Coordinates of C-alpha atoms in Angstrom, one line a residue:
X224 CA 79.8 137.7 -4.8
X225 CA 80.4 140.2 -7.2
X226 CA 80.7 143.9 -5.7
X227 CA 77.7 146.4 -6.1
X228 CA 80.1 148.8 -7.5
X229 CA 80.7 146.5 -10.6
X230 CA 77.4 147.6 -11.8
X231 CA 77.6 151.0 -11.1
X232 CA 77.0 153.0 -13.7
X233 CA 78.6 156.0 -12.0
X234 CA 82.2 154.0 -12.1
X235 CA 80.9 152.7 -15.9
X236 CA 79.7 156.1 -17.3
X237 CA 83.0 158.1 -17.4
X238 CA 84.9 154.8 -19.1
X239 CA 82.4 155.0 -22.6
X240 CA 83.6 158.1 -24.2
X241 CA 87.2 156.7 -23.8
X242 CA 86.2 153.6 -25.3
X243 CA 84.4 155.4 -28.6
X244 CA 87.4 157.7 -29.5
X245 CA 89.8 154.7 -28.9
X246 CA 87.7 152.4 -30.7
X247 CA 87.3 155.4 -33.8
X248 CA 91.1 155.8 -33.7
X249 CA 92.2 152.9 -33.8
X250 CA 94.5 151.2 -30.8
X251 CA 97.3 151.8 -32.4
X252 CA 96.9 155.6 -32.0
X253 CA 94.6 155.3 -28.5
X254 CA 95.1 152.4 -26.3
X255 CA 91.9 151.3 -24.7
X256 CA 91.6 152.9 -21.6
X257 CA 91.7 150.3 -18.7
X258 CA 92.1 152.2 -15.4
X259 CA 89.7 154.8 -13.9
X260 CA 87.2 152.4 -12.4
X261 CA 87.3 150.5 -9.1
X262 CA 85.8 147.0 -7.3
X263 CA 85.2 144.2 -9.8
X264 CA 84.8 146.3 -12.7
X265 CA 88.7 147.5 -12.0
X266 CA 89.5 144.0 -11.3
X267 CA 88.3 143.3 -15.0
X268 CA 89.9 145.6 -17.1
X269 CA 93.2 145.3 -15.2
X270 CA 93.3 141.5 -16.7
X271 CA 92.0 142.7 -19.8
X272 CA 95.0 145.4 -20.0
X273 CA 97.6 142.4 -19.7
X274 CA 96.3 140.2 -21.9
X275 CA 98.8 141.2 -24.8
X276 CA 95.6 141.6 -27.1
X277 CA 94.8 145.6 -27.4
X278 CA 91.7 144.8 -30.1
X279 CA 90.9 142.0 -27.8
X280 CA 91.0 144.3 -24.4
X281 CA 89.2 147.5 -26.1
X282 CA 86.0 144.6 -27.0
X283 CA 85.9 143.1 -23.7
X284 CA 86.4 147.0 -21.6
X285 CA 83.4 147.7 -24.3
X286 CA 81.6 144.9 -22.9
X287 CA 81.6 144.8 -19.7
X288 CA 81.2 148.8 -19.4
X289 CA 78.4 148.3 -21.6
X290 CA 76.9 145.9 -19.2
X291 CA 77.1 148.7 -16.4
X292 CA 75.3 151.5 -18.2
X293 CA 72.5 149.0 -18.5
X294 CA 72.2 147.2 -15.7
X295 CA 72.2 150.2 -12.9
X296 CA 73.3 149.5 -9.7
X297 CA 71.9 147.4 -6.6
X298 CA 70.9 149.4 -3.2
X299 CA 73.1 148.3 -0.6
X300 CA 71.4 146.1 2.1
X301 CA 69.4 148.0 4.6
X302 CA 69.6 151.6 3.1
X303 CA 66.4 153.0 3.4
X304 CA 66.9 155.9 0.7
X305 CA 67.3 153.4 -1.5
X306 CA 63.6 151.2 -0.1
X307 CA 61.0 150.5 -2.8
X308 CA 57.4 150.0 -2.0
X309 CA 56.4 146.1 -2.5
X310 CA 54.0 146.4 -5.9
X311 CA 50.3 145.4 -4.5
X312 CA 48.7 141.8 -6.1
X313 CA 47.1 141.9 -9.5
X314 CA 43.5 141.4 -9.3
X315 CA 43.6 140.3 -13.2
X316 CA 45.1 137.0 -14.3
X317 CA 47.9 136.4 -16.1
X318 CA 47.7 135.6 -19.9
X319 CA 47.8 132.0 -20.9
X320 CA 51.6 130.9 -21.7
X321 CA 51.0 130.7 -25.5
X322 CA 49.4 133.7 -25.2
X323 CA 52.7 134.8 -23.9
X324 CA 54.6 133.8 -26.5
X325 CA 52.8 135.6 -29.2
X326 CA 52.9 138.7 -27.8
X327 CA 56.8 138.3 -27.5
X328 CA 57.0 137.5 -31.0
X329 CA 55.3 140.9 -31.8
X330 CA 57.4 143.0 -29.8
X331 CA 60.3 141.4 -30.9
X332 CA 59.1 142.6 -34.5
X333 CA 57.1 139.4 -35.6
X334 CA 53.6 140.1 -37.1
X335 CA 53.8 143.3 -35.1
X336 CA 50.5 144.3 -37.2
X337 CA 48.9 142.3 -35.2
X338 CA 49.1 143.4 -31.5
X339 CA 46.5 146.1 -31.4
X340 CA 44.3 142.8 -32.1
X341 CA 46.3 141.2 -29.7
X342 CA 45.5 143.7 -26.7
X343 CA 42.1 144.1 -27.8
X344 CA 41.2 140.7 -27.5
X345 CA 43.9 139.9 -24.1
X346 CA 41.1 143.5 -22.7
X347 CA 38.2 141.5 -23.7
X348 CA 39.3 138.0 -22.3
X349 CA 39.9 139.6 -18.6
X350 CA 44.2 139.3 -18.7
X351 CA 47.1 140.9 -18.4
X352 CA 50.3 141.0 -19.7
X353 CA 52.8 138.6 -18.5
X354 CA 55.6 139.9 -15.6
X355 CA 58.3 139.5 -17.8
X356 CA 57.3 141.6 -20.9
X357 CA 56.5 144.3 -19.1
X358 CA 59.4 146.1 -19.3
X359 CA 59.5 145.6 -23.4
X360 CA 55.7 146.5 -23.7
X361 CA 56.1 149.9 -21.4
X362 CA 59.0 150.8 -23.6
X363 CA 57.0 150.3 -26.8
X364 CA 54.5 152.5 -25.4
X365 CA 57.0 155.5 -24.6
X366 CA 57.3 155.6 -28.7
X367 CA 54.1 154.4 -29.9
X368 CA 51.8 157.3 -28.4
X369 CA 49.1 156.0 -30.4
X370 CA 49.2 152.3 -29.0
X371 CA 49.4 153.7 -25.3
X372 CA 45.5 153.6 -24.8
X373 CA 45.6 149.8 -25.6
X374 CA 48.7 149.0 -24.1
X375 CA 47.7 150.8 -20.4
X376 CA 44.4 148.5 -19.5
X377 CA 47.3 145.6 -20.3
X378 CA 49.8 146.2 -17.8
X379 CA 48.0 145.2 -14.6
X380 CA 48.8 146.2 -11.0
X381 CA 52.5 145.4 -11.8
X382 CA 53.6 147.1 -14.5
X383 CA 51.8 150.6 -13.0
X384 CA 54.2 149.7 -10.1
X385 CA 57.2 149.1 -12.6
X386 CA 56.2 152.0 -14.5
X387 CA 56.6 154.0 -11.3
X388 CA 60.1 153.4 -10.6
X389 CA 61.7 154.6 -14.5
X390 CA 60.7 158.1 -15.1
X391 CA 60.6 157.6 -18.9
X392 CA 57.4 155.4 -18.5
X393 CA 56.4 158.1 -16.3
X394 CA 53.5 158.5 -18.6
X395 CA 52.2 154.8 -18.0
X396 CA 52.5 155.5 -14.2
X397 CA 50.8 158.7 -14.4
X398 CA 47.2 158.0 -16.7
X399 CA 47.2 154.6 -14.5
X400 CA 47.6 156.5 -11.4
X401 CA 44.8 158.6 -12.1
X402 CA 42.9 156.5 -13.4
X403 CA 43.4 153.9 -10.1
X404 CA 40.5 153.1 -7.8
X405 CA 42.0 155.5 -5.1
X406 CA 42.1 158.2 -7.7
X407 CA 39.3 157.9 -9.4
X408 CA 37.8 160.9 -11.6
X409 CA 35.0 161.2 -8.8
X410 CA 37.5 161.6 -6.5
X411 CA 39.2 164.0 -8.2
X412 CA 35.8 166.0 -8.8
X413 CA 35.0 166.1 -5.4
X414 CA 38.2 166.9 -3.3
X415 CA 38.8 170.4 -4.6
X416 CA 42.1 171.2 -1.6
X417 CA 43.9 167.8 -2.7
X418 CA 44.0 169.3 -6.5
X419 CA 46.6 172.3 -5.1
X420 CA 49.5 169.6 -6.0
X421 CA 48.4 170.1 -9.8
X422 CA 51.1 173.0 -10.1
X423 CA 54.4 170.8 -8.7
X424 CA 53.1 167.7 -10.1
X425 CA 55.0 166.6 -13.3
X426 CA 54.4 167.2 -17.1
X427 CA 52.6 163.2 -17.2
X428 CA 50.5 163.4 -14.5
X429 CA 49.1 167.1 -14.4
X430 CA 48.2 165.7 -18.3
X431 CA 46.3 162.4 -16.7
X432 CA 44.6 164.3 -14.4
X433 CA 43.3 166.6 -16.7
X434 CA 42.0 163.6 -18.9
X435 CA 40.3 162.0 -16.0
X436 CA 38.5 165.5 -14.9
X437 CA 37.4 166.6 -18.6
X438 CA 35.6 163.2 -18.2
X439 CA 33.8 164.3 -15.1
X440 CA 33.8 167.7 -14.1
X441 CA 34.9 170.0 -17.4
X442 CA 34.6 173.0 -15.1
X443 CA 37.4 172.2 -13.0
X444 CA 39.4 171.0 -15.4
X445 CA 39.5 174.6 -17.2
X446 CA 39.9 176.3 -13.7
X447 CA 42.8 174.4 -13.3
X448 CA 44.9 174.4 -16.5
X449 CA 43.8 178.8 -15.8
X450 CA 45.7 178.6 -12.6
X451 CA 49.2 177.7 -14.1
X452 CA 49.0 179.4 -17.6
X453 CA 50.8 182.1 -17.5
X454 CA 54.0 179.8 -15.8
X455 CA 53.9 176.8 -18.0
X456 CA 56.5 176.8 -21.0
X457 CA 54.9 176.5 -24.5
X458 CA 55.2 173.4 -25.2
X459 CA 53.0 172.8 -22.2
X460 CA 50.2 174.8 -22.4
X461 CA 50.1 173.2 -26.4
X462 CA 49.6 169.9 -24.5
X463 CA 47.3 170.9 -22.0
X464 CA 45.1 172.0 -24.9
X465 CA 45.7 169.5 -27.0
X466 CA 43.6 167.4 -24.3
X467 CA 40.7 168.9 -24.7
X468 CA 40.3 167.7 -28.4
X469 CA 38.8 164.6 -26.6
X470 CA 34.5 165.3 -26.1
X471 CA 35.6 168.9 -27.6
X472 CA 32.5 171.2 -26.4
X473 CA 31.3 174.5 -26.3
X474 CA 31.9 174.9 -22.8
X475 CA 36.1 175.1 -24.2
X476 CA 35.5 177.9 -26.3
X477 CA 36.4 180.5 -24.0
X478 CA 39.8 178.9 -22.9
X479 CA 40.4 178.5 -26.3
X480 CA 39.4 182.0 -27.4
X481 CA 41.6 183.4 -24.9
X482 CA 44.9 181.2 -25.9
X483 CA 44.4 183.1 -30.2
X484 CA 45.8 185.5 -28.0
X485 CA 48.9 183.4 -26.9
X486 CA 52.7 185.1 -27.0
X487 CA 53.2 181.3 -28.8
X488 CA 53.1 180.3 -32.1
X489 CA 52.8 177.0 -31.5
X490 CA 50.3 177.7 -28.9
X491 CA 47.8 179.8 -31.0
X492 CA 47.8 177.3 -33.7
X493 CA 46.5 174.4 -31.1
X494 CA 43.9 176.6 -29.9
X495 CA 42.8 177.8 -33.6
X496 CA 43.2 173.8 -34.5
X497 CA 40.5 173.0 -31.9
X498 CA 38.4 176.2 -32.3
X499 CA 38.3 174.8 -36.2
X500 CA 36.7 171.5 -35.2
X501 CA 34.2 173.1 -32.8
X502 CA 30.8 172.8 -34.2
X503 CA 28.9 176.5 -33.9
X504 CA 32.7 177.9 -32.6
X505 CA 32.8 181.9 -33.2
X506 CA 36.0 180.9 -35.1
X507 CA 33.9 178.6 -37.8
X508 CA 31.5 181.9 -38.1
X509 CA 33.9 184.4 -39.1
X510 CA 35.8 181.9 -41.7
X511 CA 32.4 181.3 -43.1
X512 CA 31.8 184.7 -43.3
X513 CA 35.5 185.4 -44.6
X514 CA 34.6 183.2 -47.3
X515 CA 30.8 183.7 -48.4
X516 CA 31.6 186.5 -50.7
X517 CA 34.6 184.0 -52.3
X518 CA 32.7 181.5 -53.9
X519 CA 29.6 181.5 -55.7
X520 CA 27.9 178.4 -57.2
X521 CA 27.0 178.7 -61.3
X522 CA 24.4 176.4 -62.1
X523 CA 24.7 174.1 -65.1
X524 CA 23.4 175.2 -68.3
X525 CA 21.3 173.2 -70.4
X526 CA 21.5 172.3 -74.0
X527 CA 19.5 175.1 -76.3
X528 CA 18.5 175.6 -79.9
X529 CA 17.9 171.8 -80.6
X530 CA 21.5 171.3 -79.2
X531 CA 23.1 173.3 -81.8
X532 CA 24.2 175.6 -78.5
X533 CA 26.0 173.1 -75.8
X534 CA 25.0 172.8 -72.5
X535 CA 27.8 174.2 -70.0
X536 CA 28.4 171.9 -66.2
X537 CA 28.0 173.5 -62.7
X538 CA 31.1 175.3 -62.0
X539 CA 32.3 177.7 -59.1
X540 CA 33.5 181.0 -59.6
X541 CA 36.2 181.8 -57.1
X542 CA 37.8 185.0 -55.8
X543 CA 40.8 184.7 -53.9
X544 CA 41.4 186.4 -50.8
X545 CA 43.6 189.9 -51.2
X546 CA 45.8 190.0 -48.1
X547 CA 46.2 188.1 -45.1
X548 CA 45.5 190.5 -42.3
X549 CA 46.2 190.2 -38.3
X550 CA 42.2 188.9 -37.9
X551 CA 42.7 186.1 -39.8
X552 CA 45.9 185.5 -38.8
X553 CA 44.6 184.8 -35.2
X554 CA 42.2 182.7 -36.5
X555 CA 44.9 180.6 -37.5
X556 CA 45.7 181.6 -41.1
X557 CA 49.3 181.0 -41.8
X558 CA 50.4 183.4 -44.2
X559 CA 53.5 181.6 -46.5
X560 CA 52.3 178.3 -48.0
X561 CA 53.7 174.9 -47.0
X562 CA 54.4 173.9 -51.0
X563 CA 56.0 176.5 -53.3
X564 CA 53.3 175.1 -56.1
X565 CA 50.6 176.6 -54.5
X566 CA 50.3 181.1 -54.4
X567 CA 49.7 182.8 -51.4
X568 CA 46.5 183.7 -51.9
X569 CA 45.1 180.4 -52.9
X570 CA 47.3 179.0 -49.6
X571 CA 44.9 181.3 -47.6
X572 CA 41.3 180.5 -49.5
X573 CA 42.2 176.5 -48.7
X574 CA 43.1 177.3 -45.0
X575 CA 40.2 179.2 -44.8
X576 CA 38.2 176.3 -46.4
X577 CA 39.4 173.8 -44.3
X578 CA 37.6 175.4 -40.9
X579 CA 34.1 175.6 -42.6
X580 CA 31.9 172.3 -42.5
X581 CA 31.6 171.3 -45.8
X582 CA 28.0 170.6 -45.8
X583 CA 27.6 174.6 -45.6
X584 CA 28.0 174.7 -49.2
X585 CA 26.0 172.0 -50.1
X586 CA 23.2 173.3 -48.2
X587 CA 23.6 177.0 -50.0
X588 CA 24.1 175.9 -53.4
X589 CA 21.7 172.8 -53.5
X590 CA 24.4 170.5 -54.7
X591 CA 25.5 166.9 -54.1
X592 CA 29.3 166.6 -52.3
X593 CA 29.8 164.7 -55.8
X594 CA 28.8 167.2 -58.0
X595 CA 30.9 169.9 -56.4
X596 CA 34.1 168.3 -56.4
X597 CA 34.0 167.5 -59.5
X598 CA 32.9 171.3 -60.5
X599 CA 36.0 172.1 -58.4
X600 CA 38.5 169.5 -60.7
X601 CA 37.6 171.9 -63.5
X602 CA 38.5 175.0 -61.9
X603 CA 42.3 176.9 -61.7
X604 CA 42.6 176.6 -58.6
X605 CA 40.9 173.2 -57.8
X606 CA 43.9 172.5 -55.4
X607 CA 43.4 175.3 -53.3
X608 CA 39.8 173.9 -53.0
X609 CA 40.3 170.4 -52.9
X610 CA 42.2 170.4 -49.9
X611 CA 41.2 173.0 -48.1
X612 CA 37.8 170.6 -48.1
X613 CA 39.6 167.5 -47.7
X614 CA 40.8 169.3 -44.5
X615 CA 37.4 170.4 -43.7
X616 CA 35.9 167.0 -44.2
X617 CA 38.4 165.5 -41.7
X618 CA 37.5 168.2 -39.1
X619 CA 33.5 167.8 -39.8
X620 CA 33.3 164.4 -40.5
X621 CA 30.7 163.9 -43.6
X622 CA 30.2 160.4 -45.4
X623 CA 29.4 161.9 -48.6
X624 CA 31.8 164.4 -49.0
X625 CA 34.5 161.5 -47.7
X626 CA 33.5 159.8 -50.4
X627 CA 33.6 162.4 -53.5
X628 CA 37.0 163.5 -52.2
X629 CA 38.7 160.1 -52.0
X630 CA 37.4 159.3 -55.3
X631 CA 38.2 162.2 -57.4
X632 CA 40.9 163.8 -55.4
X633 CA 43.1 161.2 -53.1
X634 CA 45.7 161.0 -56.4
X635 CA 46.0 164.7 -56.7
X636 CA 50.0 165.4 -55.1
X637 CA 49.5 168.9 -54.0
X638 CA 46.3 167.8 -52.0
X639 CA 48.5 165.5 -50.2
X640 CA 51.1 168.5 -49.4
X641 CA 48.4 171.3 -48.5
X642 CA 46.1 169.1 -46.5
X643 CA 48.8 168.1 -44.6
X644 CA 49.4 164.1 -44.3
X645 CA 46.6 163.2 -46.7
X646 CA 44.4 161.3 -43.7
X647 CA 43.1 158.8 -46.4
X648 CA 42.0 156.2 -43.8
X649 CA 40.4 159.1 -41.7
X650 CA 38.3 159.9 -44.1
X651 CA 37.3 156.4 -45.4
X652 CA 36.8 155.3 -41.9
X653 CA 33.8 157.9 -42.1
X654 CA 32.1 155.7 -44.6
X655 CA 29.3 152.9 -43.1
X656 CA 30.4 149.6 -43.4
X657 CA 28.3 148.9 -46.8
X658 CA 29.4 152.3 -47.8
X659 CA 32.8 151.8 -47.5
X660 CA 32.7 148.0 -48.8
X661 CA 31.2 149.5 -52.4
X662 CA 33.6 152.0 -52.1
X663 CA 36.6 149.8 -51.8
X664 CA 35.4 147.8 -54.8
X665 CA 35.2 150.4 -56.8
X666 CA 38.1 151.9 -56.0
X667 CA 40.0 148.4 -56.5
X668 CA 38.2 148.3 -60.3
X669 CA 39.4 151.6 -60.7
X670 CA 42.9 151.2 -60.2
X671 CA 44.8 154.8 -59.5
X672 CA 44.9 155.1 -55.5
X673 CA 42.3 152.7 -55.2
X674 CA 44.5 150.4 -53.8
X675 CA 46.2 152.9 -51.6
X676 CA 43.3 154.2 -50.1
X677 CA 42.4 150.8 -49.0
X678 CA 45.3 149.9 -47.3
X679 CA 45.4 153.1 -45.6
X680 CA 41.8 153.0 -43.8
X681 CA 42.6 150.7 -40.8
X682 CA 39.7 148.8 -40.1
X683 CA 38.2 145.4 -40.1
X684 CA 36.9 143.9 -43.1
X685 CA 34.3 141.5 -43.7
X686 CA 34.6 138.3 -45.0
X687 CA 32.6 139.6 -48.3
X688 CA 35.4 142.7 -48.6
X689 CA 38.3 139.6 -48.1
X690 CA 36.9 137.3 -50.7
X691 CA 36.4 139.9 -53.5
X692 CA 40.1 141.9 -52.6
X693 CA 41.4 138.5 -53.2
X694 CA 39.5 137.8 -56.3
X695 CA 40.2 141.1 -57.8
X696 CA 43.9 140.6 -57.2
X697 CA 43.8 136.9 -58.5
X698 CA 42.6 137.9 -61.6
X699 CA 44.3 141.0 -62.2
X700 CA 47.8 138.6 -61.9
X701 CA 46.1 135.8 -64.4
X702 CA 45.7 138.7 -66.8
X703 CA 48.9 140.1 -65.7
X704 CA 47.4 143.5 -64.5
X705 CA 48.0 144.2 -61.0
X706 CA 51.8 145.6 -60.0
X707 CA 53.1 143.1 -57.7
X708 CA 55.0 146.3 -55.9
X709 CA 52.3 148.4 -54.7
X710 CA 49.5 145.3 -54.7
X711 CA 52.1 143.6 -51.9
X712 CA 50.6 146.2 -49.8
X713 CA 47.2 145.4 -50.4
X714 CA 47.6 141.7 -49.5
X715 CA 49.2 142.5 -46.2
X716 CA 46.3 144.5 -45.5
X717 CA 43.7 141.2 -46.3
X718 CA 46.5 139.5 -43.7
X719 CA 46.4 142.5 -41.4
X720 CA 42.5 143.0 -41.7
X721 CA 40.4 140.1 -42.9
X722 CA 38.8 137.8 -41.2
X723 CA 40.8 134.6 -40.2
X724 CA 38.5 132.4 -41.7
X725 CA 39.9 133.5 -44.9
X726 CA 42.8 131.6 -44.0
X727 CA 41.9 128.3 -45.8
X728 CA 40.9 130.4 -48.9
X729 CA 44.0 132.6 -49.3
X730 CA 46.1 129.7 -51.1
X731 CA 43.5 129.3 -53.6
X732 CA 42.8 130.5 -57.1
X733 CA 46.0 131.6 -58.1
X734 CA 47.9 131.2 -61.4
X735 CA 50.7 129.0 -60.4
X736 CA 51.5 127.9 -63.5
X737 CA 52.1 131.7 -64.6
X738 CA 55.9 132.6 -65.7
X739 CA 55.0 136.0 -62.8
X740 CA 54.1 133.9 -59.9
X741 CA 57.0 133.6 -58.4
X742 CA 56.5 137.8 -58.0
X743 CA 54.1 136.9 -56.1
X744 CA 54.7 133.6 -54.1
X745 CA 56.2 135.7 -51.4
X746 CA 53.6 137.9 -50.9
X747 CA 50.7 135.5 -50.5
X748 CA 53.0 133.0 -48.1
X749 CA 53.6 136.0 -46.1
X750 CA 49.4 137.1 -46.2
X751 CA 49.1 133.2 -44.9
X752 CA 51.7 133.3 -42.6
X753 CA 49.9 136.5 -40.5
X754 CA 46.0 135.1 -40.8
X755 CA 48.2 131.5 -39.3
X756 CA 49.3 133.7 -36.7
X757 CA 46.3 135.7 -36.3
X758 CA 44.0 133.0 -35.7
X759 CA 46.2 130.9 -33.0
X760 CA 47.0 134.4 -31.5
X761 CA 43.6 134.9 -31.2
X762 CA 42.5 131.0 -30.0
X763 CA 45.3 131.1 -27.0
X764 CA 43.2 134.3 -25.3
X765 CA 39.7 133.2 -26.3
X766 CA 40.7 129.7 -24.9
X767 CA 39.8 127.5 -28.2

């Protein structure tokens, strides 16, 4: 049997640098280096080194060195340091082999659209992940922070238990620690001395912990994160706030009052962030009253004199801001703009903007979300406005004003630098169903970012939305109107986002016989190909 110490990375580890600058220089100039390790792995690169074949040895060293760093090492038999605690039996059944086989297809890169889908639907049929993928799906959820809530309820019994023994899925074994039935919230709630191991406990779990008690008692929750403040580094105390986000409440607004005060840049801003999305927050009053004297509604004027004298629109008069001072920099006001393009002052009206519900200046000028956006597209400075509300409407969530902004302001480039990322989907995710559906019609007909506004809200559509995407598209290529380039995207998302019955509809309707089709062969295999894989995806955990 091969020797422990063959796998060792210890004996492996020192080896690799070697092997880079000899494989960089050349083995002319650097012979491989084939000494320096001992048992099987020494064994190894002794034959390697009398080979005759210098190119030949530095591949195989590289190789089997490799294999070392990666595979880690075996405990030797009976060494009790080295003991690991047998994982308990899942209480949820594995997922059917096809099953199986899709979900390795996805995280090998296949159709990898499709596994939020995937883990939805494996939650709803009452499985788990298989034992072997485990280890891929754990490390797909150390990147993808955003897939982790899916990905956890998957992982069953086992993979908590795997999760627990490599400390860069320590965040898996942490939330699914917590949220075990031996530490449940109530628990938590409830057994006040046990919670004195929240100041040694690590980064991942303190953070779980504080998720499971701002579920159940909120109190607590701020009492702890108060008892290690002043100790934890920044980055830490940005985190712990950064929790709270989740059922946000008055009840935070003195923890977050207190951290404006923060020696941490980074710090301040979270709390400010957080303070900005409270509804009623002290922070939201004093922006609104920073900016009440800044903008004034004019009301439109009507034709006069028989029309000989032109009526004039609504417009809004605008003073900007004349310094920045310490009181609104604690409320968050950054002082130099992201974008040269935009002035400082302006820079600090939209940031000012951004943290007042939009619906107060509906409400105190009497005006539809429509009609003001568009008043604003006429001003000087309808940038400065336009995102600063497009940053307020994502904070304050507001159908209507979603709505006017994404149509009259989602192409506008320095609303997509000033309000940050340019949500799109967030804010068309605000829209009803029907709402949006009307929307993404129009949009479509429209053309501009229609399209991209589309793609970008990620949420199901219905069978209606499918057919008349597709319809639109189809005839916009028999009249050679769409771009094949950017309207790709849009027929992923009908792949990524219709229903599956529009599988035996996609293939249909198109101009085949058009000199452009080949363009767009590609595209609508490949919109085929994931509704295909969609639906049997979907028929191996639903049992059909």
């Amino acid at each position: 049997m091969t020797s422990h110490s063959a796998l060792n990375p210890q004996h492996s580890a020192p080896l690799w640098p070697s092997l880079v600058v000899a494989a960089a220089l050349g083995t002319e100039r650097r012979p491989p280096p084939l000494s320096g390790a001992d048992g099987a792995l020494s064994e190894l690169l002794a034959a390697l080194g009398e080979s005759g074949d210098p190119e030949g040895a530095l591949l195989g060293a590289a190789a089997a060195v490799s294999l070392g760093l990666r595979a880690g090492r075996l405990p030797a038999p009976g060494d009790p340091s080295e003991a690991i605690p047998a994982c308990a039996p899942d209480d949820l059944p594995e997922c059917p082999p096809t099953a199986a086989q899709h979900l390795a297809l996805m995280l090998r890169g296949q159709h990898r659209p499709a596994l939020p889908e995937w883990l939805d639907a494996l939650a709803s049929a009452g499985y788990r992940a298989p034992a072997a993928l485990l280890p891929e799906l754990l490390e797909l959820g150390r990147g993808q922070v955003a897939l982790r809530p899916a990905i956890l309820p998957a992982l069953g019994r086992r993979g908590a238990w795997l999760a627990s023994l490599n400390s860069a899925w320590e965040y898996a074994s942490a939330e699914l620690e917590v949220l075990s039935t031996e530490s449940a919230p109530s628990a938590l709630s409830t057994q006040r001395s046990a919670l004195s191991t929240w100041s040694t406990a690590p980064r991942p779990a303190r953070l779980a912990m504080l998720r499971a008690l701002l579920a159940s008692d909120r109190g607590l929750a701020h009492e702890l994160v108060r008892s290690t403040w002043a100790q934890e580094r920044a980055a830490d105390r940005a985190a712990l706030l950064a929790e709270l986000r989740a059922g946000l409440c008055a009840a935070d607004e003195p923890l977050l009052e207190g951290a404006l005060d923060d020696r941490s840049a980074e710090v301040r801003a979270a709390a400010a962030e957080l303070l900005s999305r409270l509804p009623g927050s002290a922070l939201i009053q004093r922006m609104a009253e920073r900016m009440a004297p800044l903008l004034h509604w004019v009301p439109a004027e009507p034709a006069r004199m028989l029309g000989l004298r032109p009526g004039r629109p609504p417009s809004i008069a605008v003073a900007l801001p004349e310094a920045c001072d310490k009181a609104m920099a604690r409320d968050g006001v950054e002082p130099k703009p992201h974008a040269q393009t935009i002035g400082e002052r302006a820079w600090w009206l939209s940031q000012m903007l951004a943290a007042v519900p939009p619906s107060t200046w509906g409400d105190a000028w009497q005006a539809e979300p429509d009609a003001i956006v568009r008043a604003a597209l006429r001003h000087e400075h309808a940038d400065a406005l336009l995102s600063g509300w497009w940053s307020a409407v994502e904070r304050h969530p507001d159908p209507a004003w979603a709505e006017a902004l994404l149509t009259h302001a989602a192409d506008r480039p320095l609303v997509r630098i000033t309000a940050g990322a340019l949500p799109m989907g967030a804010l068309a995710a605000q829209l009803p169903p029907e709402r949006f559906e009307r929307f993404a019609l129009a949009s479509l007909a429209a053309g501009g970012a229609g399209a991209s506004t589309v793609v970008a809200c990620d949420r199901p559509w219905s069978l209606a939305l499918a057919r008349a995407v597709l319809a639109a598209l189809q005839e916009g290529v028999r009249r050679k109107e769409r771009n094949v380039w950017r309207d790709g995207h849009l027929l992923h998302a009908i792949g990524q986002r219709a229903p599956v019955a529009l599988l035996t509809e996609i293939g249909r309707g198109w101009p085949r016989d058009a000199a452009h089709w080949p363009q767009w062969e590609g595209y609508v295999a490949q919109c085929a190909e994931l509704l295909e894989f969609r639906r049997t995806m979907l028929n191996a955990l639903q049992g059909s």
